[in-house]
XYZ file of C-alpha atoms in Angstrom:
362
model
C 100.357 43.881 -3.940
C 99.583 45.498 -7.305
C 97.196 48.383 -7.937
C 94.427 46.135 -9.264
C 94.488 43.988 -6.138
C 94.439 47.028 -3.882
C 91.444 48.447 -5.753
C 89.684 45.095 -5.492
C 90.211 44.914 -1.742
C 89.060 48.505 -1.380
C 85.873 47.736 -3.304
C 85.240 44.658 -1.146
C 85.723 46.679 2.025
C 83.322 49.347 0.807
C 80.755 46.728 -0.120
C 80.970 45.058 3.297
C 80.741 48.444 4.971
C 77.639 49.300 2.966
C 75.989 46.000 3.925
C 76.738 46.699 7.579
C 75.120 50.116 7.346
C 71.992 48.759 5.705
C 71.649 45.929 8.215
C 72.104 48.147 11.253
C 69.972 51.064 10.084
C 67.377 50.280 7.430
C 65.364 53.438 8.070
C 66.662 56.929 7.324
C 63.860 59.171 6.147
C 64.161 62.519 4.490
C 61.106 64.655 3.871
C 60.249 65.124 0.222
C 58.795 68.617 0.635
C 61.724 70.162 -1.243
C 61.017 67.997 -4.250
C 57.909 66.660 -5.957
C 55.590 65.105 -3.419
C 52.431 63.148 -3.814
C 48.708 63.498 -3.548
C 46.215 60.798 -2.617
C 43.565 59.312 -4.924
C 40.654 61.659 -5.707
C 38.204 58.973 -4.616
C 39.913 58.605 -1.217
C 41.204 62.139 -0.722
C 43.066 63.346 2.352
C 42.206 67.051 2.267
C 44.924 68.569 4.410
C 45.092 72.203 5.370
C 47.566 72.804 2.528
C 47.053 71.447 -0.995
C 50.258 72.436 -2.765
C 52.077 69.109 -2.281
C 51.203 67.282 -5.490
C 52.861 65.968 -8.628
C 51.533 65.224 -12.107
C 50.687 61.693 -13.158
C 48.037 59.362 -14.451
C 44.618 58.585 -13.049
C 44.218 55.767 -10.562
C 40.785 54.564 -9.509
C 39.609 52.636 -6.485
C 39.937 49.537 -8.633
C 43.642 50.277 -9.187
C 44.131 50.688 -5.469
C 42.343 47.394 -5.046
C 44.707 45.690 -7.501
C 47.782 46.954 -5.666
C 46.914 45.607 -2.258
C 48.979 42.780 -0.830
C 47.011 39.677 -0.036
C 47.403 38.436 3.517
C 46.627 34.914 4.735
C 43.541 34.768 6.913
C 42.263 32.534 9.647
C 41.047 32.741 13.212
C 41.609 36.067 14.992
C 43.512 36.337 18.219
C 45.380 38.964 20.170
C 48.580 38.542 22.145
C 49.555 41.651 24.124
C 53.040 42.062 25.550
C 53.448 44.694 28.244
C 56.537 46.606 29.380
C 55.887 49.228 32.043
C 52.841 51.230 30.984
C 53.299 50.352 27.295
C 52.176 47.196 25.573
C 51.933 46.070 21.969
C 48.905 44.158 20.763
C 48.327 42.323 17.518
C 45.374 41.110 15.511
C 46.031 39.641 12.076
C 48.369 41.961 10.153
C 47.602 44.859 12.502
C 49.647 45.886 15.514
C 49.124 48.825 17.802
C 50.285 50.185 21.136
C 48.253 50.567 24.301
C 49.715 53.104 26.718
C 48.376 53.733 30.220
C 48.422 57.489 29.721
C 45.834 59.959 28.452
C 46.046 61.087 24.787
C 46.899 64.665 25.776
C 49.957 63.362 27.661
C 51.144 61.475 24.589
C 50.507 64.021 21.835
C 53.752 65.971 22.161
C 56.017 62.905 22.667
C 54.498 61.240 19.601
C 54.775 64.433 17.568
C 58.428 64.855 18.565
C 59.075 61.220 17.641
C 58.131 61.786 13.998
C 60.055 65.063 13.773
C 63.175 63.349 15.129
C 62.787 60.653 12.469
C 63.009 63.193 9.633
C 59.354 63.875 8.854
C 57.191 66.966 8.554
C 53.426 67.027 8.956
C 50.604 67.813 6.563
C 47.893 67.137 9.134
C 47.905 67.848 12.881
C 44.569 67.424 14.655
C 45.055 67.138 18.425
C 41.305 66.954 19.130
C 40.967 63.923 16.862
C 44.377 62.549 17.805
C 45.566 62.422 14.183
C 49.057 63.187 12.867
C 49.886 62.620 9.211
C 53.327 63.053 7.701
C 54.218 64.375 4.290
C 55.544 61.924 1.694
C 59.145 61.082 2.504
C 61.962 58.948 1.110
C 63.822 56.231 2.982
C 67.421 57.175 2.127
C 68.733 53.989 3.706
C 67.528 52.168 0.580
C 69.974 54.059 -1.630
C 73.035 52.073 -2.803
C 76.067 52.827 -0.633
C 78.660 52.438 -3.412
C 81.963 54.257 -3.885
C 80.484 56.706 -6.397
C 77.765 57.870 -4.041
C 80.127 57.937 -1.090
C 82.422 60.332 -2.957
C 80.020 62.634 -4.806
C 76.668 61.761 -3.270
C 77.091 64.216 -0.417
C 77.505 67.009 -2.955
C 74.852 65.881 -5.438
C 72.573 64.033 -3.035
C 69.426 65.225 -4.799
C 70.459 63.272 -7.912
C 69.878 60.006 -6.066
C 66.387 58.642 -5.529
C 64.944 55.324 -4.433
C 61.876 55.764 -6.618
C 59.674 55.229 -3.569
C 57.861 57.525 -1.141
C 56.144 56.750 2.171
C 53.518 58.521 4.227
C 52.463 57.625 7.773
C 49.341 58.414 9.747
C 49.312 58.128 13.536
C 46.008 57.934 15.371
C 45.630 58.209 19.150
C 42.318 56.956 20.532
C 41.207 57.048 24.157
C 39.926 53.767 25.586
C 37.124 53.305 28.105
C 39.583 52.993 31.016
C 41.422 56.223 30.163
C 44.468 54.731 28.448
C 45.382 55.348 24.794
C 45.575 53.127 21.731
C 48.164 54.285 19.167
C 47.887 53.140 15.558
C 50.492 53.778 12.852
C 49.485 53.147 9.256
C 51.637 53.277 6.128
C 50.858 54.266 2.553
C 53.410 53.839 -0.211
C 54.046 55.069 -3.754
C 56.510 53.884 -6.416
C 57.812 55.651 -9.516
C 57.404 53.496 -12.641
C 58.196 53.948 -16.320
C 55.269 54.616 -18.652
C 56.875 53.246 -21.840
C 59.571 50.900 -23.129
C 61.872 53.841 -23.923
C 61.996 54.606 -20.197
C 61.897 58.350 -20.790
C 58.774 59.106 -18.765
C 57.564 58.052 -15.320
C 54.484 58.276 -13.131
C 53.875 57.522 -9.465
C 51.619 54.597 -8.616
C 50.411 53.197 -5.270
C 52.198 50.239 -3.754
C 50.829 48.013 -0.975
C 50.889 49.114 2.646
C 53.802 47.583 4.549
C 52.724 46.092 7.924
C 56.376 45.333 8.792
C 57.284 48.999 8.374
C 54.320 49.965 10.555
C 55.531 47.519 13.207
C 59.070 48.896 13.096
C 57.847 52.426 13.761
C 55.602 51.175 16.561
C 58.657 49.468 18.061
C 60.699 52.652 17.794
C 57.870 54.626 19.344
C 57.910 52.177 22.264
C 61.557 53.105 22.801
C 60.691 56.811 22.653
C 58.069 56.174 25.356
C 60.574 54.565 27.726
C 60.942 50.922 26.646
C 64.468 49.605 26.073
C 65.656 48.518 22.621
C 65.900 44.881 23.709
C 62.433 44.856 25.279
C 60.845 46.549 22.267
C 62.409 44.052 19.844
C 61.227 41.108 21.919
C 57.692 42.499 22.134
C 57.462 43.246 18.411
C 58.980 39.931 17.315
C 56.103 37.709 18.447
C 54.380 36.013 15.492
C 51.239 37.575 14.066
C 48.034 35.541 14.208
C 45.824 35.834 11.157
C 42.468 37.572 11.014
C 39.160 36.473 9.490
C 38.512 38.032 6.117
C 35.845 40.431 4.953
C 33.251 40.035 2.241
C 30.992 42.354 0.312
C 27.260 41.766 0.445
C 23.970 43.543 -0.156
C 21.466 43.950 2.681
C 18.135 45.587 1.864
C 19.652 46.879 -1.398
C 22.478 48.570 0.563
C 26.125 47.564 -0.111
C 27.908 46.423 3.065
C 31.058 44.730 4.337
C 30.500 41.734 6.602
C 33.064 40.689 9.236
C 33.084 37.555 11.380
C 34.070 39.353 14.598
C 32.640 41.488 17.375
C 32.439 45.243 17.629
C 35.776 46.054 19.284
C 37.874 44.286 16.646
C 35.645 45.402 13.790
C 35.802 49.037 14.929
C 39.584 48.857 15.225
C 40.078 47.187 11.846
C 37.795 49.635 10.029
C 39.641 52.586 11.584
C 43.007 51.231 10.437
C 41.590 50.542 6.975
C 40.319 54.115 6.676
C 43.785 55.358 7.633
C 45.607 53.069 5.194
C 43.360 53.942 2.275
C 43.607 57.689 2.818
C 40.134 58.787 3.897
C 39.799 62.108 5.682
C 38.237 61.248 9.039
C 36.595 64.417 10.340
C 35.243 62.886 13.535
C 34.327 59.569 15.114
C 31.854 58.351 17.712
C 32.785 54.926 19.020
C 29.674 54.688 21.210
C 27.541 54.826 18.034
C 30.034 53.012 15.819
C 30.356 55.942 13.384
C 33.305 57.401 11.459
C 32.545 60.748 9.791
C 34.564 60.953 6.574
C 35.061 63.074 3.469
C 35.222 61.515 0.021
C 36.056 62.877 -3.432
C 34.548 60.862 -6.257
C 36.853 59.841 -9.144
C 36.462 61.468 -12.547
C 37.245 60.404 -16.086
C 39.473 63.412 -16.702
C 43.156 62.601 -16.562
C 44.087 65.921 -15.000
C 41.758 65.048 -12.120
C 43.332 61.674 -11.605
C 45.599 60.287 -8.943
C 47.909 63.289 -9.145
C 47.154 66.865 -10.004
C 49.579 69.433 -11.335
C 52.735 70.206 -9.406
C 52.087 72.617 -6.489
C 48.435 73.073 -7.423
C 45.072 71.387 -7.186
C 42.964 70.888 -10.291
C 40.343 73.662 -10.493
C 37.881 71.123 -11.916
C 38.281 68.634 -9.061
C 35.049 67.388 -7.566
C 33.939 68.847 -4.267
C 34.303 66.494 -1.302
C 31.197 64.700 -0.121
C 30.495 63.798 3.492
C 29.594 60.268 4.496
C 29.306 58.179 7.640
C 30.985 54.791 7.845
C 28.930 52.800 10.362
C 29.953 49.637 12.230
C 27.038 47.617 13.609
C 27.636 44.402 15.548
C 25.612 41.549 16.952
C 27.605 38.966 18.859
C 30.581 37.912 16.746
C 29.186 39.356 13.526
C 29.650 42.938 12.306
C 28.377 44.880 9.321
C 29.987 48.008 7.857
C 27.807 50.310 5.759
C 27.821 53.810 4.284
C 25.338 56.529 5.227
C 25.013 59.959 3.662
C 25.534 63.201 5.574
C 21.928 63.116 6.807
C 22.325 59.596 8.183
C 20.282 57.772 5.514
C 21.541 54.530 3.906
C 23.609 55.195 0.773
C 23.246 53.032 -2.344
C 25.072 55.219 -4.886
C 28.104 54.296 -6.987
C 30.247 56.146 -4.438
C 28.960 53.884 -1.669
C 29.734 50.838 -3.803
C 33.309 52.080 -4.358
C 33.860 52.874 -0.679
C 32.581 49.466 0.414
C 34.731 47.698 -2.200
C 37.908 49.485 -1.135
C 37.252 48.750 2.549
C 36.440 45.109 1.845
C 39.627 44.643 -0.180
C 41.792 46.204 2.534
C 40.067 44.180 5.263
C 40.438 40.823 3.480
């Protein structure tokens, strides 16, 4: 066997080994806090307790977010829970969530530990609201496992990048019977070239990944006591589709209309607020109200999607407080925006908020 043949066989073996690694473990996150991390759109701003995690880039409006959303097929809504022990997974359209027969305060620490063990750090921890949000992180399992990286990658690992970052928000919500619903929502960013010379890049939003959300829900099931086999079987059931959403105007007020009752509408709006990056300060399910903060977009580039590295633009608009209200009658629901005083909102901000919600709910 000559040297060329030996090298060829070695390359084949390495390639097969790399494929095996990627197939068996497609998730390997590493927090991006030691490098440039990302900030959310100014018109849908998540105002965490610390504001230093940002990178420079170009402005992205609600319309750009709207353009980046994946379109999902829609139809009649249905839910098909699968229960293992005190944990079950439910599905409705492209949404899945867990229902656990334990109180939220019993689940907070296990859920928090779950994300830490998966390589994340937090930018938001709000036990009273049941909200955990991770920093932007990179899935290192997507990196090519070639011979070059296997030999020098461990030394110069920071030189390798997937060009993608992911952030996850987990929301724990108590149900009427004392159990807990757990939602995991994903937001993604991708690094793209700004010119044909490929000498400059910016970060732009990419669509939320429901399959990635489902995989983390499945892994959380395992962390809560479900076996690997049981969790895979529960998560593998096909997803029914959900009726779409449409914008409308009622009494000169912009609204989103949904062809479903309150429980599903409330759940879908909550997930949409999480996916699109609103800061939810409080919620009152009995009144159908989410209390949110919103930062209006500006025309200034430095106040766009990203601000300067490790700083927040001094000219950024102050956050405004709104109420997102879900009102239902039978199998019809309407979502509208109220101002901080509880009066109907008809401003350009309300129009933008309603449009973003409608696009995510379609």
